CSV table of C-alpha atoms and ligand atoms in Angstrom, one decimal:
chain,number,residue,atom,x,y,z
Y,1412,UNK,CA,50.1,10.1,26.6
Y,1413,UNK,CA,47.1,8.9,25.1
Y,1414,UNK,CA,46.3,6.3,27.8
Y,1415,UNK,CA,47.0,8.3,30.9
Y,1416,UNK,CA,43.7,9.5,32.4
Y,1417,UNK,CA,43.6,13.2,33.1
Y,1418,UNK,CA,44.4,12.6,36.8
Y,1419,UNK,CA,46.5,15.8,37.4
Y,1420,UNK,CA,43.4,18.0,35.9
Y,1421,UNK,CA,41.3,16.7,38.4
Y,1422,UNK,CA,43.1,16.4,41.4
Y,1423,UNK,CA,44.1,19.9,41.1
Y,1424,UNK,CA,40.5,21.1,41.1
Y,1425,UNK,CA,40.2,19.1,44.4
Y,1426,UNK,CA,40.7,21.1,47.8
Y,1427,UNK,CA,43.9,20.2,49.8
Y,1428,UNK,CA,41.8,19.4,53.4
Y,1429,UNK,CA,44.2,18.2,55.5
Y,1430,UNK,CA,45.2,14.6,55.5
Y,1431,UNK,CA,45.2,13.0,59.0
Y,1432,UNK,CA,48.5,12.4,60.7
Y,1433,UNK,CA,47.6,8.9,60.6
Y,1434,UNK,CA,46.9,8.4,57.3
Y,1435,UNK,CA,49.6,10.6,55.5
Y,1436,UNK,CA,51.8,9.1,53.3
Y,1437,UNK,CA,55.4,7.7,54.4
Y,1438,UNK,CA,58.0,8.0,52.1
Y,1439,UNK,CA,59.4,4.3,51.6
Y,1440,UNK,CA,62.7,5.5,51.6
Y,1441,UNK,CA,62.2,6.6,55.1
Y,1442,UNK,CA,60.8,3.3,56.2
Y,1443,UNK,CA,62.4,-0.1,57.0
Y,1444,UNK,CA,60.5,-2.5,54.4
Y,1445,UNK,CA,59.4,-5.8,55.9
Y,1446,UNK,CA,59.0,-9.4,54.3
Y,1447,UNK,CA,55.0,-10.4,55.2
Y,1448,UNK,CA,55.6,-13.6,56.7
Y,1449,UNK,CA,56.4,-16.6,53.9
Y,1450,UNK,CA,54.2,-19.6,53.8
Y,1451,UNK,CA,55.3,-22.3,51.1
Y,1452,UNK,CA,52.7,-24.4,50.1
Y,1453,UNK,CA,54.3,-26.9,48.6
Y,1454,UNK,CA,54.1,-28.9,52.3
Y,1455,UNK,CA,50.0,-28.7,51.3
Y,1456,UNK,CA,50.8,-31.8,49.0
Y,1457,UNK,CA,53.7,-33.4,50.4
Y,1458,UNK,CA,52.4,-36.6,51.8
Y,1459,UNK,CA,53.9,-35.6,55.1
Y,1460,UNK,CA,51.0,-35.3,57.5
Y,1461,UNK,CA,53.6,-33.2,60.2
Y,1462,UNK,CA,54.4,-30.4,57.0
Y,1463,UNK,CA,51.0,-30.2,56.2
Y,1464,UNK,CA,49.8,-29.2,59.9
Y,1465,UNK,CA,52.9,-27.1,60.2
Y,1466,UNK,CA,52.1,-25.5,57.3
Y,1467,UNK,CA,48.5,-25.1,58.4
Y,1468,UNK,CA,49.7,-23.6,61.7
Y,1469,UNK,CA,51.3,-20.5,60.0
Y,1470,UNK,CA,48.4,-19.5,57.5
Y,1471,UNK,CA,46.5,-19.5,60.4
Y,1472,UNK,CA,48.9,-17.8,62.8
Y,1473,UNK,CA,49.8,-15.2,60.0
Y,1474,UNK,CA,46.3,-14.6,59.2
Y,1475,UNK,CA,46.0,-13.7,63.2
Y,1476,UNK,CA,48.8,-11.7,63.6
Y,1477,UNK,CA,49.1,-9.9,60.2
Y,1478,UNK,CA,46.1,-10.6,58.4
Y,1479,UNK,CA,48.3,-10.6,55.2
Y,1480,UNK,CA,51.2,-13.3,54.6
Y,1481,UNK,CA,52.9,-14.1,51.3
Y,1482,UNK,CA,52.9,-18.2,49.3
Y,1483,UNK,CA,55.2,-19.7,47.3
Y,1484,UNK,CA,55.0,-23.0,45.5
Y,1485,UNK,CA,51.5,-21.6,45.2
Y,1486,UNK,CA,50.6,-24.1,42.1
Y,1487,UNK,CA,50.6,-21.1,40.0
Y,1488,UNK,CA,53.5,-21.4,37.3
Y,1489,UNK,CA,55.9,-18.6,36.2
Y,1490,UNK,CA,54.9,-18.1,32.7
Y,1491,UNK,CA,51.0,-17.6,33.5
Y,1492,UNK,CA,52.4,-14.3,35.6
Y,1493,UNK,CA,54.8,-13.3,33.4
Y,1494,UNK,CA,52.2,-13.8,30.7
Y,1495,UNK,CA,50.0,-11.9,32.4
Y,1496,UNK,CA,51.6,-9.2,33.3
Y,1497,UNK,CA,52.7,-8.3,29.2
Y,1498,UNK,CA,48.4,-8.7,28.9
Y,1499,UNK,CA,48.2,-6.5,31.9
Y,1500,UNK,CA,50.4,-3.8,30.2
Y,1501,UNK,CA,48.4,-4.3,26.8
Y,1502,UNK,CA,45.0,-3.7,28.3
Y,1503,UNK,CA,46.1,-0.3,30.1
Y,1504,UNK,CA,48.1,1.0,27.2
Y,1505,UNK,CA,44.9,1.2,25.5
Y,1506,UNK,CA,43.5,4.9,24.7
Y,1507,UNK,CA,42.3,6.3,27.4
Y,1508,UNK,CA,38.7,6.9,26.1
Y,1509,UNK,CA,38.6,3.5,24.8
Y,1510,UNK,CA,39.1,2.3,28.3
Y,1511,UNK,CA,36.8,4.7,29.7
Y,1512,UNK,CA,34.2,3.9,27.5
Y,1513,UNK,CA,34.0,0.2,28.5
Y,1514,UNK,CA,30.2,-0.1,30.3
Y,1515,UNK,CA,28.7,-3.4,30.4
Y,1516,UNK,CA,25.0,-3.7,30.7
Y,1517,UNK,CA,25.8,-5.9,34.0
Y,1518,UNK,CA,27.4,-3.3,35.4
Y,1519,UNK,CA,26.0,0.4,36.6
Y,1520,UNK,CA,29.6,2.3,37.2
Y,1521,UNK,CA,31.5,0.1,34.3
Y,1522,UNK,CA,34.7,-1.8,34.9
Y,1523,UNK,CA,37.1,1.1,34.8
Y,1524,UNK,CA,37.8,3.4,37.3
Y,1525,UNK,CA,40.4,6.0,38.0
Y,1526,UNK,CA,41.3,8.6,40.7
Y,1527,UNK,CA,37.8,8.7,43.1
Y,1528,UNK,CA,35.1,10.7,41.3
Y,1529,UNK,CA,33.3,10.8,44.3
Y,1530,UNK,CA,36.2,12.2,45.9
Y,1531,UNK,CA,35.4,16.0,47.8
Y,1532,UNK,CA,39.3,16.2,48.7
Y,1533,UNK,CA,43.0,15.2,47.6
Y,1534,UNK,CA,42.9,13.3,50.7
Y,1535,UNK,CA,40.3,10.8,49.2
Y,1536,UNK,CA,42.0,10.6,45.6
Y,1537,UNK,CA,43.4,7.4,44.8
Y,1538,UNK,CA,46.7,8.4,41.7
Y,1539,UNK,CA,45.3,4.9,40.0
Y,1540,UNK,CA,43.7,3.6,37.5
Y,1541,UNK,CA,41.5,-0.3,37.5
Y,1542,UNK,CA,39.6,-2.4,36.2
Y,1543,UNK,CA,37.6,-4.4,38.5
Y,1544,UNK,CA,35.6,-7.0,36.7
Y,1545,UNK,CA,33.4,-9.6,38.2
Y,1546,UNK,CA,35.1,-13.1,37.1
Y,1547,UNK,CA,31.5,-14.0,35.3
Y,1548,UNK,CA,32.4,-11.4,32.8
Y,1549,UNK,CA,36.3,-12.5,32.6
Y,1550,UNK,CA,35.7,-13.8,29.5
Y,1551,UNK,CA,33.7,-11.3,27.4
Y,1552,UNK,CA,36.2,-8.9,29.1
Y,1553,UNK,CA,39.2,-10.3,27.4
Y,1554,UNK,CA,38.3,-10.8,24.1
Y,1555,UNK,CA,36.6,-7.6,23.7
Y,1556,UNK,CA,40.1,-6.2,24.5
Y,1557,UNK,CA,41.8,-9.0,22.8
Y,1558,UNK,CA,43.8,-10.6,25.6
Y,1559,UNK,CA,44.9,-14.0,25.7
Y,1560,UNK,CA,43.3,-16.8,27.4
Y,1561,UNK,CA,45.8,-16.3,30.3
Y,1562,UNK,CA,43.7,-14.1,32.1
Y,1563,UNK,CA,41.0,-16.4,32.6
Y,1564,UNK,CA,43.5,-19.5,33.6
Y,1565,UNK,CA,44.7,-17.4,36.4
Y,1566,UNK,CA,41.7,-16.4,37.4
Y,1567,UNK,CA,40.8,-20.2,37.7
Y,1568,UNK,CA,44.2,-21.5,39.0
Y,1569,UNK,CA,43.9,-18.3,41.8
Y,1570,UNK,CA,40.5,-19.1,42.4
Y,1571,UNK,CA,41.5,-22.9,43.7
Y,1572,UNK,CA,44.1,-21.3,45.9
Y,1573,UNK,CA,41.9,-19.2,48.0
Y,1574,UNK,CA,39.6,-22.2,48.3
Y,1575,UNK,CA,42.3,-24.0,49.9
Y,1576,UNK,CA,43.4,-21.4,52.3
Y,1577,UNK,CA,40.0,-20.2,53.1
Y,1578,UNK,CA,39.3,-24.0,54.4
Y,1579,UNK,CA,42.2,-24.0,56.5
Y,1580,UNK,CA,41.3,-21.2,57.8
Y,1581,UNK,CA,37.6,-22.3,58.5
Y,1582,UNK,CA,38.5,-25.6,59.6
Y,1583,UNK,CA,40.4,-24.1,62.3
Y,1584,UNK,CA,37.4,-22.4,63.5
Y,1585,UNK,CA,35.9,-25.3,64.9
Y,1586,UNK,CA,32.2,-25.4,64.2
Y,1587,UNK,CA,32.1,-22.9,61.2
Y,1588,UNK,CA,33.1,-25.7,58.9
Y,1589,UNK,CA,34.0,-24.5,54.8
Y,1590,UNK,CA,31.9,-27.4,53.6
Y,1591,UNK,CA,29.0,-26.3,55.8
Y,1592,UNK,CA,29.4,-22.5,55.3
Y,1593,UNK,CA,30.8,-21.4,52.4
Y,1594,UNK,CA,31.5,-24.1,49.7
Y,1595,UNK,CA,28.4,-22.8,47.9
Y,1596,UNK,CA,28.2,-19.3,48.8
Y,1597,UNK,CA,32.0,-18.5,47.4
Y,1598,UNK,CA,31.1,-19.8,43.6
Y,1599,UNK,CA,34.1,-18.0,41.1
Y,1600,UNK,CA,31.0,-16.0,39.6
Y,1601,UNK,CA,30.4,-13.9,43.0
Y,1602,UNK,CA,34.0,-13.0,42.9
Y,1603,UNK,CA,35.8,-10.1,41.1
Y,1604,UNK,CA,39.3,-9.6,39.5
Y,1605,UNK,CA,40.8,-5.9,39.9
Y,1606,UNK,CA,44.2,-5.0,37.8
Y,1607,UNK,CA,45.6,-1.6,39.1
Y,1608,UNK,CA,47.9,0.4,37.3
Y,1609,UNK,CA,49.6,3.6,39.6
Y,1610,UNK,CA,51.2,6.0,37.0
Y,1611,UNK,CA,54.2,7.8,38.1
Y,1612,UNK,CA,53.1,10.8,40.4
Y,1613,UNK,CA,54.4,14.2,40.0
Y,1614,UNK,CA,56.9,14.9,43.1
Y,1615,UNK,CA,54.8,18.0,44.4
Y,1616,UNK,CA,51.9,15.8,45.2
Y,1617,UNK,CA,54.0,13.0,46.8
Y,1618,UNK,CA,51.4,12.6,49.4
Y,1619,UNK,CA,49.1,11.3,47.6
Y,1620,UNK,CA,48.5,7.8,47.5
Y,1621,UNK,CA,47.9,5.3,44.8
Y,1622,UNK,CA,45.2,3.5,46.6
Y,1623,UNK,CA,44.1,5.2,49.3
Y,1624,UNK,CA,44.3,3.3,52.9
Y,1625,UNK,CA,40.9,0.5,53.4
Y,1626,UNK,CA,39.9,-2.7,54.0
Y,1627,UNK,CA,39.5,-5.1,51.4
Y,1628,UNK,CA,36.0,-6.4,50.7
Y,1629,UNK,CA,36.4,-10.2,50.4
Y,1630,UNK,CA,36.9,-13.2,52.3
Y,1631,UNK,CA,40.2,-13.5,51.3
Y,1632,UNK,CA,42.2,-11.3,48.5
Y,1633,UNK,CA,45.4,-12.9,46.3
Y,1634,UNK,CA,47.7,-10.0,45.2
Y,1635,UNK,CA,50.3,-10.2,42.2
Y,1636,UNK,CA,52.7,-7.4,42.3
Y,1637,UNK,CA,55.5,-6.0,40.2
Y,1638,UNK,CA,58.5,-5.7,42.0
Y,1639,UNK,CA,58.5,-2.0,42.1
Y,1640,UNK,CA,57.2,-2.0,45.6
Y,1641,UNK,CA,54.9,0.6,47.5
Y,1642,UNK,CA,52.3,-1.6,49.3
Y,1643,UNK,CA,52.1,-0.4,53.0
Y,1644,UNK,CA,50.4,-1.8,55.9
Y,1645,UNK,CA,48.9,-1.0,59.2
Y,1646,UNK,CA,50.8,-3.5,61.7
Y,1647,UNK,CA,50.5,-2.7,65.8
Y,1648,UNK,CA,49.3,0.8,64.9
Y,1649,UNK,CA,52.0,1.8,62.5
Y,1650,UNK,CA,52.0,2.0,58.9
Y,1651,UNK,CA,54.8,-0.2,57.3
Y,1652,UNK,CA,56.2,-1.1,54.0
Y,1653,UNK,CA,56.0,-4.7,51.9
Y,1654,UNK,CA,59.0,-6.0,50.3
Y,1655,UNK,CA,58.1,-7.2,46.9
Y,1656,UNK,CA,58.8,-10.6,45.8
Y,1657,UNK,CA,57.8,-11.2,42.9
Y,1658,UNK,CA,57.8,-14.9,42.8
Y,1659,UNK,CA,55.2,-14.8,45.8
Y,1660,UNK,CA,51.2,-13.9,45.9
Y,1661,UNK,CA,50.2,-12.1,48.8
Y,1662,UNK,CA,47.0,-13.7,50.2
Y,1663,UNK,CA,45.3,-10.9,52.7
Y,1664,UNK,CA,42.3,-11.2,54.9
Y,1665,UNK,CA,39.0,-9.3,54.2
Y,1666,UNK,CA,36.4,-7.6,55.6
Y,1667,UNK,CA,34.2,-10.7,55.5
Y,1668,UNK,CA,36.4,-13.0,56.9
Y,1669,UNK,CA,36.9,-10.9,60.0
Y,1670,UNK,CA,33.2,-10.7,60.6
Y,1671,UNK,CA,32.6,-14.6,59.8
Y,1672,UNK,CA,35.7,-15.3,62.2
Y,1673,UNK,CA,34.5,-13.0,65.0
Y,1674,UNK,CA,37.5,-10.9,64.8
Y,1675,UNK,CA,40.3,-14.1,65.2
Y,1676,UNK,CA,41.5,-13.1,61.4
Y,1677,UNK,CA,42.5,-9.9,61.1
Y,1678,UNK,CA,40.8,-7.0,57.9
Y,1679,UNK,CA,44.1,-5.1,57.7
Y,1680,UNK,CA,43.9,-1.7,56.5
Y,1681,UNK,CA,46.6,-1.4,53.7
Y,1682,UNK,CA,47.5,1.5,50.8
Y,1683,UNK,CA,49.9,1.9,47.6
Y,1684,UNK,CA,52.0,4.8,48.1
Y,1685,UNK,CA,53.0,6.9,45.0
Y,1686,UNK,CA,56.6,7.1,43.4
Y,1687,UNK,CA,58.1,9.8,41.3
Y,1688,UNK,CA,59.8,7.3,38.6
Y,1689,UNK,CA,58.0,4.4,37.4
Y,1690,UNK,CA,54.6,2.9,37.0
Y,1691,UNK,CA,53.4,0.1,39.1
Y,1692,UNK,CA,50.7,-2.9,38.3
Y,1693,UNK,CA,49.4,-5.0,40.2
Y,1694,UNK,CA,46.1,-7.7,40.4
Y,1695,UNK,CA,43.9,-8.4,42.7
Y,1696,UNK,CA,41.4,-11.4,43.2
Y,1697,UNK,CA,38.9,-11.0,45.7
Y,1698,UNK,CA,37.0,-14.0,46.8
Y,1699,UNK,CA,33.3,-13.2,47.9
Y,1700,UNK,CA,29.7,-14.7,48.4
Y,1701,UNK,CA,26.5,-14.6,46.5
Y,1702,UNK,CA,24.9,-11.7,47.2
Y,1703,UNK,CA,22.4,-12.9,49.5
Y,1704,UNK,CA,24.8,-14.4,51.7
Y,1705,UNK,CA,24.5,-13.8,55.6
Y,1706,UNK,CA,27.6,-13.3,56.9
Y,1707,UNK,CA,26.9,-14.1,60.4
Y,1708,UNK,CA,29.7,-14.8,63.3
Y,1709,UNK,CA,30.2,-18.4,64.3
Y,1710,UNK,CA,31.4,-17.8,67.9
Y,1711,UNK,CA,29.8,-16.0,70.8
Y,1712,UNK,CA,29.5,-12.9,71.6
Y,1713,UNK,CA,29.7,-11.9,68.3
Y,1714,UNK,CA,30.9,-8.2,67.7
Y,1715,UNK,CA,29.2,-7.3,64.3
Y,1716,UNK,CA,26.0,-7.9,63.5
Y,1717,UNK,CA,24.6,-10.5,61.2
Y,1718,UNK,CA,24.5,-8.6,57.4
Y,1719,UNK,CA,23.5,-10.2,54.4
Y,1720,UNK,CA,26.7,-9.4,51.6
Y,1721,UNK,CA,24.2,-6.9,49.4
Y,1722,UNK,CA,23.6,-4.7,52.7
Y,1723,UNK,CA,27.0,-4.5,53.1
Y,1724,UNK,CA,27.9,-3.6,49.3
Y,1725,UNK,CA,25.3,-1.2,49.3
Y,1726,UNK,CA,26.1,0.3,52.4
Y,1727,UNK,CA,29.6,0.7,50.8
Y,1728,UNK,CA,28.6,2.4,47.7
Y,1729,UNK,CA,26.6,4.6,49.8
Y,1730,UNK,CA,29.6,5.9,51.5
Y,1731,UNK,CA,32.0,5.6,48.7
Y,1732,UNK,CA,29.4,8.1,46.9
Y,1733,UNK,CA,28.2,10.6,49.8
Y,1734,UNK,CA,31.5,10.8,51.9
Y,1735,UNK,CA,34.1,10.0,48.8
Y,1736,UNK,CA,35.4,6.8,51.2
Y,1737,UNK,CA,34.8,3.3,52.1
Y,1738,UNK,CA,34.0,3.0,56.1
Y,1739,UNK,CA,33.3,-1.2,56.2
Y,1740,UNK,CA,33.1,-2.9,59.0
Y,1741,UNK,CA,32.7,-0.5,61.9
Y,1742,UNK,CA,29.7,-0.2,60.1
Y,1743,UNK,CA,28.2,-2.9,61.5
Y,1744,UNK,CA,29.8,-3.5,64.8
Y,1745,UNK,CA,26.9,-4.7,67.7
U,2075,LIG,C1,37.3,5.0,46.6
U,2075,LIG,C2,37.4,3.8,47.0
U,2075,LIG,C3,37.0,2.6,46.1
U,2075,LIG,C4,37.2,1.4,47.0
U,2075,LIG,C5,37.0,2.1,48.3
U,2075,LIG,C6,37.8,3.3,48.3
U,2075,LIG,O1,37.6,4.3,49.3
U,2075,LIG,C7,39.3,3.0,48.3
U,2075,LIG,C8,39.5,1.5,48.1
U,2075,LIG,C9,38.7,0.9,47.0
U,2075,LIG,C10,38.5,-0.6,47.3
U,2075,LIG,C11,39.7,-1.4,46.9
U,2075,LIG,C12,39.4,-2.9,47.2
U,2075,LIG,C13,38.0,-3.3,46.7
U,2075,LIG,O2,38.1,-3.5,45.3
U,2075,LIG,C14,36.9,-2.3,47.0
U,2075,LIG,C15,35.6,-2.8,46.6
U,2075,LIG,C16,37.1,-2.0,48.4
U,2075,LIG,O3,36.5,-2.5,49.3
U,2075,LIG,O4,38.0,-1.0,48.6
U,2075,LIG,C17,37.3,-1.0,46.4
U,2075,LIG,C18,36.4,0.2,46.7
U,2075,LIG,C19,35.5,0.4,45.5
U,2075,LIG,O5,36.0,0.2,44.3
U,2075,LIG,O6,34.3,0.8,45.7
U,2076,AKG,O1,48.4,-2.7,44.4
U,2076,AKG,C1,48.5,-3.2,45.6
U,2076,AKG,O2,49.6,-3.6,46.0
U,2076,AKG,C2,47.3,-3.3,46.4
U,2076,AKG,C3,46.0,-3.2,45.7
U,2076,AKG,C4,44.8,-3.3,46.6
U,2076,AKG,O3,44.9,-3.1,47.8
U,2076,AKG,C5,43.5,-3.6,46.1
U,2076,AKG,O4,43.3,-3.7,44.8
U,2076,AKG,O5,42.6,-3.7,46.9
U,2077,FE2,FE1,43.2,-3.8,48.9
């Protein structure tokens, strides 16, 4: 098809180096599926200072225990998703080379990206396709590929929500207050939208993933699924499976937050297994700092190192490029 990248040309040319035990794909039919924990917002707002707090209390335990929980009554209203889902499908049903071809000035590698061309083995390939585009160029973005206006109300509505949870979460923290901290380091144009598509994967490579296990980089990341399913997480040293619902957004815990919150938030490694069948989408929106952001622990002893948000981007890159995957954090543990 016209809009498929050539992923199966260049994973074959990829060695098969043995995948680690640990990070081989599970079969989701072989796994018992697991609702993330379900926080409903809607108490946020109620006028009932006891909801509010309660509600409060299981972000923040959630975001402990998990790292990843799931909202409804979000404030984000059915027919933006469904809306954006059909614009979704529209933008990645464009020809391939027309996506491919789509290279900013502002932007060295271009918004699109598919498989892992830095990747030296099958292990590292991801059987995906994205664009990830900083929300500053949101706009260009969309009418260049002539997409409603949807895209960029999300991408405003979303941005609110993760303000909101990220203060909860601060807040809790005693003295690393969101006013103080972050208000004017997380501005919308630091952060960046990603919409994934996973084509259908031919059976013989099943162990392949989609999105190959990480971290996310972000404070916090908002994820909008189809209900197609295949999201996997590491919980208590085991990989297991999410249970879509569509109706919720999946709020996760990043890299940054885990470093600001001296470990009491919880970066959780997480991948998008393959299926045989159908495609998947999904969209992703990372909230992040200015670039020269320190992101420095607000308890003692801390157990990464201070690091300004462009050392740890480009210390990312660097990886991404030499070894084919992301390391993170344990980068810059004390
Ligand atoms: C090849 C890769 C790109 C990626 C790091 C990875 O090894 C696999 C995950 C990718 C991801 C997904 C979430 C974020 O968008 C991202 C910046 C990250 O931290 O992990 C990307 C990485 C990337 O695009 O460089
Ligand atoms: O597609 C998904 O469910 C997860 C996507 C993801 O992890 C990402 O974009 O960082
Ligand atoms: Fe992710």
């Amino acid at each position: 098809m016209e809009w498929e990248p050539p992923l199966v040309q260049v994973f074959q040319n990829l060695p098969e180096t043995k995948i680690e035990t640990d990070e081989e794909p599970i079969d989701v039919s072989r796994l018992k599926c697991y609702e993330l924990p379900l926080v409903d917002l809607g108490r946020l707002n109620s006028g009932h200072a006891m909801n509010r707090k309660e509600c409060e209390k299981e972000i923040i335990e959630a975001a402990k225990e998990w790292g990843f929980f799931q909202v409804v009554n979000h404030g984000i209203c059915k027919e933006i998703l469904v809306k954006l889902q059909e614009e979704q499908l529209k933008l990645f049903r464009q020809p391939f080379h027309k996506k491919a071809n789509q290279n900013p000035s502002n932007s060295p590698t271009g918004f699109y990206r598919w498989g892992n061309l830095a990747a030296t083995s099958r292990a590292h390939f991801s059987w995906s396709e994205a664009f990830h585009i900083p929300v500053s160029s949101v706009s260009d973005f969309r009418t260049s590929n002539h997409l409603s206006s949807t895209v960029e109300e999300y991408t405003e509505q979303v941005s609110e929500l993760t303000q909101k949870i990220a203060e909860i979460l601060a807040d809790n923290m005693g003295i690393c207050s969101y006013k103080t901290f972050l208000a004017d380091k997380v501005v919308p144009s630091s952060c960046y939208l990603r919409m994934n598509r996973y084509p259908p994967c031919p059976k013989s490579y099943s162990k392949t993933c989609g999105l190959v296990s990480h971290t996310d980089t972000s404070y916090l990341t908002v994820l909008h699924q189809d209900n197609t399913g295949g999201l996997q997480l590491m919980k208590d040293g085991a990989w297991i499976c999410v249970k879509p619902n569509p109706s919720a957004l999946v709020i996760n815990i990043g890299d940054l937050f885990e470093a600001w919150s001296n470990g009491l938030y919880k970066s959780v490694r997480h991948r998008v297994v393959t299926n045989g069948q159908v495609e998947r989408f999904s969209i992703a929106y990372f909230s992040l700092p200015t670039t020269d952001t320190v992101i420095r622990s607000c308890s003692q002893p801390t157990i990464y190192r201070d690091f300004s948000f462009e050392e740890f981007k480009r210390q990312i890159q660097f990886d991404v490029k030499s070894t084919g995957n992301k390391i993170g954090l344990p980068r810059f543990l004390r």
